[in-house]
Amino acid sequence: PIVRQRKRWEEVALLLLSGLCFVVFGRLTLAAPGEWACFLYLFLTIFSLSPTAFFWARTLTRRNASTLAKKNEVEHYLASNDIRALGALLDFYGDSPFWKLSAQHKEILKNLLIQLKPEEGQLLSRKQKKYLVHLLYCDEKNLALAIFRALEQVGNEDQLALLKRRNSYQSVFGAEQEVRDAYRSCVATIEARAALGRSGSQLLRPSSSLERADTYLRPVTQKVDEDADTLLRAEMGTKEED
């Protein structure tokens, strides 16, 4: 994150410098005599556009390098049939808008989604799960069934909000009863899990606090029937022998 923030500030500084140079040379062009004005205007145009062209060229180069690195990572995981290929594949899909899943990748993605277990939910980030929901827009019935099955295992309220926008991809599958049943089962399971999580977090929560939370040893406020000296006395008795 620190490196990314530094790069962002470098890009902002480059654009500000370009704008400052444009203003300075623009005023010089307006104040210059006729024959110098044309020269300064040409120089101003080239000098002002150069940082912008450099900025976009560097951005595209970094994006292509990042895409290539992710593609190599995906191919490595896919070759070993590693479950981590699921997250890498979703990242590659989400960060590369001009890249489409090949038939081979769709089949591998479907098989990995079917194998996903509830305890493996941490393998997918929130962004990757969002990409998973977006893949429902593809016209692929078996892949959609696998996505619903995976979200039923590891989905949460974040994906629930996206899934409830059913009209956005309902036309893709039409009247496919199997897909609609899988959708309803997925939504119902996530809703039940979310409700259970909310109720579970409130089981030990008191309705009101009469004591300070940092008071670990609270004083007795009522009279105790037993003698205080006998409370910690060991039991005096004989052990029965066989």
Coordinates of N, CA and C in Angstrom, one line a residue:
P1 N 0.8 -1.2 0.0 CA 0.0 0.0 0.0 C 0.8 1.3 0.0
I2 N 2.0 1.2 0.7 CA 2.8 2.4 0.7 C 3.4 2.7 -0.7
V3 N 3.9 1.6 -1.3 CA 4.4 1.8 -2.7 C 3.4 2.3 -3.6
R4 N 2.2 1.8 -3.5 CA 1.1 2.2 -4.4 C 0.7 3.7 -4.2
Q5 N 0.7 4.1 -2.9 CA 0.4 5.5 -2.6 C 1.5 6.4 -3.1
R6 N 2.8 6.0 -3.0 CA 3.9 6.8 -3.5 C 3.8 6.9 -5.0
K7 N 3.4 5.9 -5.7 CA 3.3 5.9 -7.2 C 2.1 6.9 -7.6
R8 N 1.1 6.8 -6.8 CA -0.1 7.7 -7.0 C 0.3 9.2 -6.9
W9 N 1.1 9.5 -5.8 CA 1.5 10.9 -5.6 C 2.5 11.3 -6.8
E10 N 3.3 10.4 -7.3 CA 4.2 10.7 -8.4 C 3.4 11.1 -9.6
E11 N 2.3 10.3 -9.9 CA 1.5 10.6 -11.0 C 0.8 12.0 -10.9
V12 N 0.3 12.2 -9.7 CA -0.3 13.5 -9.4 C 0.6 14.7 -9.6
A13 N 1.9 14.5 -9.1 CA 2.9 15.6 -9.2 C 3.2 15.8 -10.7
L14 N 3.3 14.7 -11.5 CA 3.6 14.8 -12.9 C 2.5 15.6 -13.6
L15 N 1.3 15.4 -13.3 CA 0.2 16.1 -13.9 C 0.2 17.5 -13.5
L16 N 0.4 17.8 -12.2 CA 0.5 19.2 -11.8 C 1.6 20.0 -12.4
L17 N 2.8 19.3 -12.6 CA 3.9 20.0 -13.3 C 3.6 20.3 -14.7
S18 N 2.9 19.3 -15.4 CA 2.5 19.6 -16.7 C 1.5 20.8 -16.8
G19 N 0.5 20.8 -15.9 CA -0.4 22.0 -15.9 C 0.3 23.3 -15.6
L20 N 1.3 23.3 -14.7 CA 2.0 24.5 -14.4 C 2.8 25.0 -15.6
C21 N 3.5 24.1 -16.2 CA 4.3 24.4 -17.4 C 3.4 25.0 -18.5
F22 N 2.2 24.4 -18.7 CA 1.2 24.9 -19.7 C 0.8 26.3 -19.4
V23 N 0.6 26.6 -18.1 CA 0.2 28.0 -17.8 C 1.3 29.0 -18.0
V24 N 2.5 28.6 -17.6 CA 3.7 29.5 -17.7 C 4.0 29.8 -19.1
F25 N 4.1 28.7 -20.0 CA 4.5 29.0 -21.4 C 3.3 29.6 -22.1
G26 N 2.1 29.4 -21.6 CA 1.0 30.0 -22.3 C 1.0 31.5 -22.1
R27 N 1.4 32.0 -20.9 CA 1.5 33.4 -20.7 C 2.7 34.0 -21.5
L28 N 3.8 33.2 -21.6 CA 4.9 33.7 -22.4 C 4.5 33.8 -23.9
T29 N 3.7 32.8 -24.3 CA 3.3 32.9 -25.7 C 2.5 34.1 -26.0
L30 N 1.6 34.4 -25.1 CA 0.7 35.6 -25.3 C 1.5 36.9 -25.3
A31 N 2.6 36.9 -24.5 CA 3.4 38.1 -24.4 C 4.5 38.3 -25.4
A32 N 4.8 37.2 -26.1 CA 5.9 37.2 -27.1 C 5.4 37.9 -28.4
P33 N 6.4 38.4 -29.1 CA 6.1 39.0 -30.5 C 5.6 37.9 -31.4
G34 N 5.2 38.3 -32.6 CA 4.6 37.4 -33.6 C 5.4 36.3 -34.0
E35 N 6.7 36.5 -34.4 CA 7.5 35.3 -34.9 C 7.9 34.4 -33.8
W36 N 8.0 34.9 -32.6 CA 8.3 34.0 -31.4 C 7.1 33.3 -30.9
A37 N 6.0 33.9 -31.1 CA 4.7 33.3 -30.6 C 4.5 32.0 -31.2
C38 N 4.7 31.8 -32.5 CA 4.5 30.5 -33.2 C 5.4 29.5 -32.6
F39 N 6.7 29.9 -32.5 CA 7.7 28.9 -31.9 C 7.3 28.5 -30.5
L40 N 7.0 29.5 -29.7 CA 6.6 29.2 -28.3 C 5.3 28.3 -28.2
Y41 N 4.4 28.6 -29.1 CA 3.1 27.9 -29.1 C 3.4 26.4 -29.5
L42 N 4.3 26.1 -30.5 CA 4.6 24.8 -30.8 C 5.3 24.1 -29.7
F43 N 6.3 24.8 -29.1 CA 7.0 24.2 -28.0 C 6.1 23.9 -26.8
L44 N 5.1 24.8 -26.6 CA 4.2 24.7 -25.5 C 3.3 23.4 -25.7
T45 N 2.9 23.2 -26.9 CA 2.1 22.0 -27.2 C 2.8 20.7 -27.0
I46 N 4.1 20.7 -27.5 CA 4.9 19.5 -27.4 C 5.2 19.2 -25.9
F47 N 5.7 20.3 -25.2 CA 6.1 20.1 -23.9 C 4.9 19.8 -22.9
S48 N 3.8 20.3 -23.2 CA 2.6 20.0 -22.3 C 2.1 18.6 -22.6
L49 N 2.1 18.1 -23.8 CA 1.6 16.8 -24.1 C 2.5 15.7 -23.8
S50 N 3.8 16.0 -23.7 CA 4.8 15.0 -23.4 C 4.6 14.3 -22.0
P51 N 4.4 15.0 -20.9 CA 4.1 14.3 -19.6 C 2.9 13.5 -19.7
T52 N 1.8 14.0 -20.3 CA 0.6 13.2 -20.4 C 0.8 11.9 -21.2
A53 N 1.5 12.0 -22.3 CA 1.8 10.8 -23.1 C 2.7 9.8 -22.3
F54 N 3.7 10.4 -21.6 CA 4.5 9.5 -20.8 C 3.7 8.8 -19.7
F55 N 2.8 9.6 -19.1 CA 2.0 9.0 -18.0 C 1.1 7.9 -18.5
W56 N 0.5 8.0 -19.6 CA -0.4 7.0 -20.2 C 0.4 5.8 -20.7
A57 N 1.6 6.1 -21.2 CA 2.4 5.0 -21.7 C 2.9 4.1 -20.5
R58 N 3.3 4.8 -19.5 CA 3.8 4.0 -18.3 C 2.6 3.3 -17.6
T59 N 1.4 3.9 -17.6 CA 0.3 3.2 -17.0 C -0.1 1.9 -17.8
L60 N -0.1 2.0 -19.2 CA -0.4 0.9 -20.0 C 0.7 -0.2 -19.9
T61 N 1.9 0.2 -19.7 CA 3.0 -0.8 -19.6 C 2.9 -1.5 -18.3
R62 N 2.6 -0.8 -17.2 CA 2.4 -1.5 -15.9 C 1.2 -2.4 -15.9
R63 N 0.1 -1.9 -16.6 CA -1.1 -2.8 -16.6 C -0.8 -4.1 -17.4
N64 N -0.1 -3.9 -18.5 CA 0.2 -5.1 -19.3 C 1.1 -6.1 -18.5
A65 N 2.1 -5.5 -17.8 CA 3.0 -6.3 -17.0 C 2.3 -7.0 -15.9
S66 N 1.4 -6.3 -15.3 CA 0.6 -6.9 -14.2 C -0.3 -8.0 -14.7
T67 N -0.9 -7.8 -15.8 CA -1.8 -8.8 -16.4 C -1.0 -10.0 -16.8
L68 N 0.2 -9.8 -17.4 CA 1.0 -11.0 -17.8 C 1.4 -11.8 -16.5
A69 N 1.8 -11.1 -15.5 CA 2.2 -11.7 -14.2 C 1.1 -12.5 -13.6
K70 N -0.1 -12.0 -13.6 CA -1.3 -12.7 -13.1 C -1.6 -13.9 -14.0
K71 N -1.5 -13.7 -15.3 CA -1.7 -14.8 -16.2 C -0.8 -16.0 -15.9
N72 N 0.5 -15.7 -15.7 CA 1.5 -16.7 -15.4 C 1.1 -17.4 -14.1
E73 N 0.7 -16.6 -13.1 CA 0.3 -17.1 -11.8 C -0.9 -18.1 -11.9
V74 N -1.8 -17.7 -12.7 CA -3.0 -18.5 -12.9 C -2.6 -19.8 -13.6
E75 N -1.8 -19.7 -14.6 CA -1.4 -20.9 -15.3 C -0.6 -21.9 -14.4
H76 N 0.2 -21.3 -13.5 CA 0.9 -22.1 -12.6 C 0.0 -22.9 -11.6
Y77 N -1.0 -22.2 -11.1 CA -2.0 -22.8 -10.2 C -2.8 -23.8 -10.9
L78 N -3.2 -23.5 -12.1 CA -4.1 -24.4 -12.9 C -3.4 -25.7 -13.2
A79 N -2.1 -25.6 -13.5 CA -1.3 -26.8 -13.8 C -1.2 -27.7 -12.7
S80 N -1.2 -27.2 -11.4 CA -1.1 -28.0 -10.3 C -2.5 -28.3 -9.6
N81 N -3.6 -27.9 -10.3 CA -4.9 -28.1 -9.8 C -5.0 -27.6 -8.3
D82 N -4.5 -26.5 -8.0 CA -4.4 -25.9 -6.7 C -5.7 -25.1 -6.5
I83 N -6.3 -25.2 -5.3 CA -7.5 -24.4 -5.0 C -7.2 -22.9 -5.0
R84 N -5.9 -22.5 -4.8 CA -5.6 -21.1 -4.8 C -5.8 -20.5 -6.2
A85 N -5.9 -21.4 -7.2 CA -6.1 -20.9 -8.5 C -7.5 -20.2 -8.6
L86 N -8.4 -20.5 -7.7 CA -9.7 -19.8 -7.8 C -9.6 -18.3 -7.6
G87 N -8.9 -17.9 -6.5 CA -8.7 -16.5 -6.2 C -7.9 -15.8 -7.3
A88 N -6.8 -16.5 -7.8 CA -6.0 -15.9 -8.8 C -6.8 -15.7 -10.1
L89 N -7.6 -16.7 -10.4 CA -8.4 -16.6 -11.6 C -9.4 -15.5 -11.6
L90 N -10.1 -15.4 -10.4 CA -11.1 -14.3 -10.3 C -10.4 -12.9 -10.3
D91 N -9.2 -12.8 -9.7 CA -8.5 -11.5 -9.8 C -8.1 -11.2 -11.3
F92 N -7.7 -12.2 -12.0 CA -7.3 -12.0 -13.4 C -8.5 -11.6 -14.2
Y93 N -9.7 -12.2 -13.9 CA -10.9 -11.9 -14.6 C -11.4 -10.5 -14.3
G94 N -11.3 -10.1 -13.0 CA -11.8 -8.8 -12.6 C -11.0 -7.7 -13.0
D95 N -9.7 -7.8 -13.0 CA -8.7 -6.7 -13.3 C -8.4 -6.6 -14.8
S96 N -9.0 -7.5 -15.6 CA -8.7 -7.4 -17.0 C -10.0 -7.4 -17.8
P97 N -10.6 -6.2 -17.9 CA -11.9 -6.1 -18.5 C -12.0 -6.5 -19.9
F98 N -10.9 -6.5 -20.7 CA -10.9 -6.9 -22.1 C -10.5 -8.4 -22.3
W99 N -10.4 -9.1 -21.1 CA -10.0 -10.5 -21.2 C -11.2 -11.3 -20.9
K100 N -11.5 -12.3 -21.7 CA -12.7 -13.2 -21.4 C -12.2 -14.6 -21.0
L101 N -13.0 -15.2 -20.2 CA -12.6 -16.6 -19.8 C -12.7 -17.5 -21.0
S102 N -11.6 -18.3 -21.2 CA -11.7 -19.3 -22.2 C -12.5 -20.5 -21.7
A103 N -12.8 -21.3 -22.7 CA -13.6 -22.5 -22.3 C -12.9 -23.4 -21.3
Q104 N -11.6 -23.5 -21.5 CA -10.8 -24.3 -20.5 C -10.8 -23.7 -19.1
H105 N -10.7 -22.4 -19.0 CA -10.7 -21.7 -17.7 C -12.1 -21.8 -17.1
K106 N -13.1 -21.7 -17.9 CA -14.5 -21.9 -17.4 C -14.7 -23.2 -16.7
E107 N -14.2 -24.3 -17.4 CA -14.4 -25.6 -16.9 C -13.6 -25.8 -15.6
I108 N -12.3 -25.3 -15.6 CA -11.5 -25.4 -14.4 C -12.1 -24.6 -13.2
L109 N -12.6 -23.4 -13.6 CA -13.3 -22.6 -12.5 C -14.5 -23.3 -12.0
K110 N -15.3 -23.9 -12.8 CA -16.5 -24.6 -12.4 C -16.1 -25.8 -11.4
N111 N -15.1 -26.5 -11.8 CA -14.6 -27.6 -10.9 C -14.1 -27.2 -9.6
L112 N -13.4 -26.0 -9.6 CA -12.8 -25.5 -8.3 C -14.0 -25.0 -7.4
L113 N -15.0 -24.4 -8.0 CA -16.1 -23.9 -7.3 C -16.9 -25.0 -6.6
I114 N -17.0 -26.1 -7.3 CA -17.7 -27.3 -6.8 C -17.0 -27.8 -5.6
Q115 N -15.7 -27.7 -5.6 CA -14.8 -28.3 -4.5 C -14.7 -27.4 -3.3
L116 N -15.2 -26.1 -3.4 CA -15.0 -25.2 -2.4 C -15.8 -25.6 -1.1
K117 N -15.2 -25.5 0.0 CA -15.8 -25.9 1.3 C -16.0 -24.7 2.2
P118 N -16.9 -24.7 3.2 CA -17.1 -23.6 4.0 C -15.9 -23.1 4.7
E119 N -15.0 -24.0 5.2 CA -13.8 -23.6 5.9 C -12.8 -23.0 5.0
E120 N -13.0 -23.0 3.7 CA -12.0 -22.4 2.7 C -12.5 -21.0 2.3
G121 N -13.5 -20.5 3.0 CA -14.0 -19.2 2.6 C -13.0 -18.1 2.6
Q122 N -11.9 -18.2 3.5 CA -10.9 -17.2 3.7 C -10.0 -17.1 2.5
L123 N -10.1 -18.1 1.6 CA -9.2 -18.1 0.4 C -9.7 -17.0 -0.6
L124 N -10.9 -16.6 -0.5 CA -11.5 -15.6 -1.4 C -11.7 -14.3 -0.6
S125 N -11.2 -13.2 -1.2 CA -11.4 -11.9 -0.6 C -12.8 -11.4 -1.0
R126 N -13.1 -10.2 -0.4 CA -14.5 -9.6 -0.6 C -14.6 -9.2 -2.1
K127 N -13.5 -8.7 -2.7 CA -13.5 -8.3 -4.1 C -13.6 -9.5 -5.0
Q128 N -12.9 -10.6 -4.6 CA -13.0 -11.8 -5.5 C -14.4 -12.4 -5.4
K129 N -15.1 -12.4 -4.3 CA -16.5 -12.9 -4.2 C -17.4 -12.0 -5.1
K130 N -17.1 -10.7 -5.1 CA -17.9 -9.8 -5.9 C -17.7 -10.1 -7.4
Y131 N -16.5 -10.4 -7.8 CA -16.2 -10.9 -9.2 C -17.0 -12.1 -9.5
L132 N -17.1 -13.0 -8.5 CA -17.8 -14.3 -8.7 C -19.3 -14.0 -9.0
V133 N -19.9 -13.0 -8.3 CA -21.3 -12.7 -8.6 C -21.4 -12.1 -10.0
H134 N -20.4 -11.3 -10.4 CA -20.5 -10.7 -11.7 C -20.4 -11.8 -12.8
L135 N -19.8 -12.9 -12.5 CA -19.7 -13.9 -13.6 C -21.0 -14.6 -13.9
L136 N -22.0 -14.3 -13.1 CA -23.4 -14.8 -13.3 C -24.0 -14.2 -14.6
Y137 N -23.4 -13.1 -15.1 CA -23.9 -12.5 -16.3 C -23.5 -13.3 -17.5
C138 N -22.6 -14.2 -17.4 CA -22.2 -15.0 -18.6 C -23.3 -16.0 -18.8
D139 N -23.4 -16.3 -20.1 CA -24.5 -17.3 -20.5 C -24.0 -18.7 -20.4
E140 N -23.8 -19.1 -19.1 CA -23.3 -20.5 -18.9 C -24.0 -21.1 -17.7
K141 N -24.9 -22.0 -18.0 CA -25.8 -22.5 -17.0 C -25.0 -23.3 -15.9
N142 N -24.1 -24.2 -16.3 CA -23.4 -25.0 -15.4 C -22.5 -24.2 -14.5
L143 N -21.9 -23.1 -15.1 CA -21.0 -22.2 -14.3 C -21.9 -21.5 -13.3
A144 N -23.1 -21.1 -13.7 CA -23.9 -20.3 -12.7 C -24.3 -21.2 -11.6
L145 N -24.6 -22.5 -11.8 CA -25.0 -23.4 -10.8 C -23.8 -23.6 -9.8
A146 N -22.6 -23.7 -10.4 CA -21.4 -23.8 -9.5 C -21.2 -22.6 -8.7
I147 N -21.5 -21.4 -9.3 CA -21.3 -20.2 -8.5 C -22.3 -20.1 -7.4
F148 N -23.5 -20.4 -7.6 CA -24.5 -20.4 -6.6 C -24.1 -21.4 -5.5
R149 N -23.6 -22.6 -5.9 CA -23.2 -23.6 -4.9 C -22.1 -23.1 -4.0
A150 N -21.1 -22.4 -4.6 CA -20.0 -21.9 -3.9 C -20.4 -20.8 -3.0
L151 N -21.2 -19.8 -3.4 CA -21.7 -18.7 -2.6 C -22.5 -19.3 -1.4
E152 N -23.2 -20.4 -1.7 CA -24.0 -21.0 -0.6 C -23.1 -21.5 0.5
Q153 N -21.8 -21.8 0.2 CA -20.9 -22.3 1.1 C -20.1 -21.2 1.8
V154 N -19.7 -20.1 1.1 CA -18.8 -19.1 1.7 C -19.4 -17.7 1.5
G155 N -20.6 -17.5 1.0 CA -21.1 -16.2 0.8 C -21.6 -15.5 2.1
N156 N -21.7 -14.2 2.1 CA -22.1 -13.4 3.2 C -23.0 -12.3 2.8
E157 N -23.3 -11.4 3.7 CA -24.3 -10.3 3.4 C -23.9 -9.4 2.2
D158 N -22.5 -9.3 2.0 CA -22.1 -8.4 0.9 C -22.5 -9.0 -0.4
Q159 N -22.4 -10.3 -0.6 CA -22.8 -10.9 -1.8 C -24.4 -11.0 -1.9
L160 N -25.0 -11.1 -0.7 CA -26.5 -11.2 -0.7 C -27.1 -9.9 -1.4
A161 N -26.5 -8.8 -1.1 CA -27.1 -7.6 -1.7 C -27.0 -7.6 -3.2
L162 N -25.9 -8.1 -3.7 CA -25.7 -8.2 -5.2 C -26.6 -9.3 -5.8
L163 N -26.8 -10.4 -5.0 CA -27.6 -11.5 -5.6 C -29.1 -11.1 -5.6
K164 N -29.5 -10.2 -4.8 CA -30.9 -9.8 -4.7 C -31.3 -8.9 -5.9
R165 N -30.3 -8.5 -6.6 CA -30.6 -7.7 -7.8 C -30.8 -8.7 -9.0
R166 N -31.8 -9.6 -8.8 CA -32.0 -10.7 -9.7 C -32.4 -10.3 -11.1
N167 N -33.1 -9.2 -11.2 CA -33.5 -8.8 -12.5 C -32.4 -8.4 -13.5
S168 N -31.2 -8.2 -12.9 CA -30.1 -7.8 -13.8 C -29.5 -8.9 -14.6
Y169 N -29.7 -10.2 -14.1 CA -29.3 -11.3 -14.9 C -30.3 -12.4 -15.0
Q170 N -31.5 -12.1 -14.7 CA -32.6 -13.1 -14.8 C -32.9 -13.4 -16.3
S171 N -32.8 -12.4 -17.1 CA -33.0 -12.6 -18.6 C -32.0 -13.5 -19.2
V172 N -30.8 -13.7 -18.6 CA -29.8 -14.5 -19.1 C -30.2 -16.0 -19.1
F173 N -30.9 -16.4 -18.0 CA -31.2 -17.8 -17.9 C -32.7 -18.1 -18.2
G174 N -33.5 -17.0 -18.3 CA -34.9 -17.2 -18.6 C -35.6 -18.0 -17.6
A175 N -36.3 -19.0 -18.1 CA -37.1 -19.8 -17.2 C -36.4 -21.1 -16.8
E176 N -35.1 -21.1 -16.7 CA -34.4 -22.3 -16.2 C -34.7 -22.6 -14.8
Q177 N -35.5 -23.6 -14.5 CA -36.0 -23.9 -13.2 C -34.8 -24.3 -12.3
E178 N -33.9 -25.0 -12.8 CA -32.8 -25.5 -12.0 C -31.9 -24.3 -11.5
V179 N -31.7 -23.3 -12.3 CA -31.0 -22.2 -11.9 C -31.7 -21.4 -10.9
R180 N -33.0 -21.2 -11.1 CA -33.8 -20.4 -10.2 C -33.9 -21.1 -8.8
D181 N -34.0 -22.4 -8.8 CA -34.0 -23.2 -7.5 C -32.6 -23.0 -6.8
A182 N -31.5 -23.1 -7.6 CA -30.2 -22.9 -7.0 C -30.1 -21.5 -6.4
Y183 N -30.6 -20.5 -7.2 CA -30.6 -19.1 -6.7 C -31.3 -18.9 -5.4
R184 N -32.5 -19.5 -5.3 CA -33.3 -19.4 -4.1 C -32.6 -20.1 -2.9
S185 N -32.1 -21.2 -3.2 CA -31.4 -22.0 -2.1 C -30.2 -21.2 -1.6
C186 N -29.4 -20.6 -2.5 CA -28.2 -19.8 -2.2 C -28.6 -18.6 -1.3
V187 N -29.6 -17.9 -1.7 CA -30.1 -16.7 -1.0 C -30.6 -17.1 0.4
A188 N -31.4 -18.1 0.5 CA -31.9 -18.5 1.7 C -30.9 -19.0 2.7
T189 N -29.8 -19.7 2.2 CA -28.8 -20.1 3.1 C -27.9 -19.0 3.6
I190 N -27.6 -18.0 2.8 CA -26.8 -16.9 3.2 C -27.6 -16.0 4.2
E191 N -28.9 -15.9 3.9 CA -29.8 -15.1 4.9 C -29.8 -15.8 6.2
A192 N -29.9 -17.1 6.3 CA -30.0 -17.8 7.5 C -28.6 -17.7 8.2
R193 N -27.5 -17.8 7.5 CA -26.2 -17.7 8.1 C -26.0 -16.3 8.7
A194 N -26.4 -15.3 8.0 CA -26.3 -13.9 8.4 C -27.1 -13.7 9.7
A195 N -28.3 -14.2 9.7 CA -29.2 -14.1 10.9 C -28.6 -14.8 12.1
L196 N -28.1 -16.0 11.8 CA -27.4 -16.7 12.9 C -26.2 -16.0 13.5
G197 N -25.5 -15.3 12.6 CA -24.3 -14.6 13.0 C -24.7 -13.4 13.9
R198 N -25.8 -12.7 13.5 CA -26.2 -11.5 14.2 C -26.8 -11.9 15.6
S199 N -27.5 -13.0 15.6 CA -28.1 -13.5 16.9 C -27.0 -14.0 17.8
G200 N -26.0 -14.7 17.2 CA -24.9 -15.3 18.0 C -24.0 -14.2 18.7
S201 N -23.9 -13.1 18.0 CA -23.1 -12.0 18.6 C -23.8 -11.3 19.7
Q202 N -25.1 -11.5 19.9 CA -25.9 -10.9 20.9 C -26.2 -11.8 22.1
L203 N -25.8 -13.0 22.1 CA -26.2 -14.0 23.1 C -25.6 -13.6 24.5
L204 N -24.4 -13.1 24.5 CA -23.8 -12.8 25.8 C -23.8 -11.3 26.0
R205 N -24.6 -10.5 25.3 CA -24.6 -9.1 25.5 C -25.7 -8.7 26.5
P206 N -25.3 -8.1 27.6 CA -26.4 -7.7 28.6 C -27.3 -6.6 28.1
S207 N -28.5 -6.6 28.6 CA -29.4 -5.6 28.2 C -29.1 -4.2 28.8
S208 N -28.5 -4.3 30.0 CA -28.0 -3.0 30.7 C -26.8 -3.4 31.5
S209 N -26.0 -2.4 31.7 CA -24.7 -2.6 32.5 C -24.9 -1.8 33.8
L210 N -24.9 -2.6 34.9 CA -25.0 -2.0 36.2 C -23.7 -1.8 36.9
E211 N -22.7 -2.5 36.4 CA -21.3 -2.4 36.9 C -20.4 -2.0 35.9
R212 N -19.3 -1.4 36.3 CA -18.2 -1.0 35.4 C -17.6 -2.3 34.7
A213 N -17.3 -2.2 33.4 CA -16.7 -3.4 32.7 C -15.4 -3.7 33.3
D214 N -14.6 -2.8 33.9 CA -13.3 -3.1 34.3 C -13.3 -3.6 35.8
T215 N -14.5 -3.7 36.4 CA -14.5 -4.2 37.8 C -14.6 -5.8 37.7
Y216 N -13.5 -6.4 37.8 CA -13.4 -7.9 37.7 C -13.9 -8.6 39.0
L217 N -13.6 -8.1 40.2 CA -14.0 -8.7 41.4 C -15.0 -7.7 42.1
R218 N -16.3 -8.0 41.8 CA -17.3 -7.1 42.4 C -17.6 -7.5 43.8
P219 N -17.8 -6.5 44.7 CA -18.2 -6.8 46.1 C -19.5 -7.4 46.2
V220 N -19.7 -8.2 47.3 CA -21.0 -8.8 47.6 C -22.0 -7.8 48.1
T221 N -23.1 -7.7 47.5 CA -24.1 -6.8 47.9 C -25.3 -7.4 48.7
Q222 N -25.3 -8.7 48.8 CA -26.3 -9.4 49.6 C -25.6 -10.2 50.7
K223 N -26.4 -10.5 51.8 CA -25.9 -11.3 52.9 C -25.8 -12.8 52.5
V224 N -24.7 -13.4 52.8 CA -24.5 -14.8 52.5 C -24.7 -15.6 53.7
D225 N -25.5 -16.8 53.5 CA -25.8 -17.6 54.7 C -24.6 -18.3 55.3
E226 N -23.7 -18.8 54.5 CA -22.6 -19.5 55.0 C -21.6 -18.6 55.6
D227 N -20.8 -19.2 56.6 CA -19.8 -18.5 57.2 C -18.6 -18.2 56.2
A228 N -18.1 -17.0 56.1 CA -17.1 -16.7 55.1 C -15.8 -17.5 55.4
D229 N -15.6 -17.9 56.6 CA -14.4 -18.7 56.9 C -14.5 -20.1 56.4
T230 N -15.7 -20.6 56.1 CA -15.8 -22.0 55.7 C -16.0 -22.1 54.2
L231 N -16.0 -21.0 53.5 CA -16.2 -21.0 52.0 C -15.1 -21.7 51.3
L232 N -13.8 -21.5 51.7 CA -12.7 -22.1 51.0 C -12.1 -23.3 51.8
R233 N -12.8 -23.8 52.8 CA -12.3 -24.9 53.6 C -12.4 -26.2 52.8
A234 N -11.4 -27.0 52.8 CA -11.4 -28.3 52.1 C -12.4 -29.2 52.8
E235 N -12.9 -30.1 52.1 CA -13.9 -31.1 52.6 C -13.2 -32.1 53.5
M236 N -13.7 -32.2 54.7 CA -13.1 -33.1 55.6 C -13.9 -34.4 55.7
G237 N -13.4 -35.4 55.1 CA -14.2 -36.6 55.1 C -13.3 -37.8 54.8
T238 N -13.8 -39.0 54.9 CA -13.0 -40.2 54.6 C -13.4 -40.7 53.3
K239 N -12.5 -41.2 52.5 CA -12.7 -41.7 51.2 C -13.1 -43.2 51.3
E240 N -14.1 -43.5 50.7 CA -14.5 -44.9 50.8 C -13.6 -45.8 50.1
E241 N -13.2 -46.9 50.7 CA -12.2 -47.8 50.1 C -13.0 -49.0 49.5
D242 N -12.5 -49.5 48.4 CA -13.2 -50.7 47.8 C -13.1 -51.9 48.7

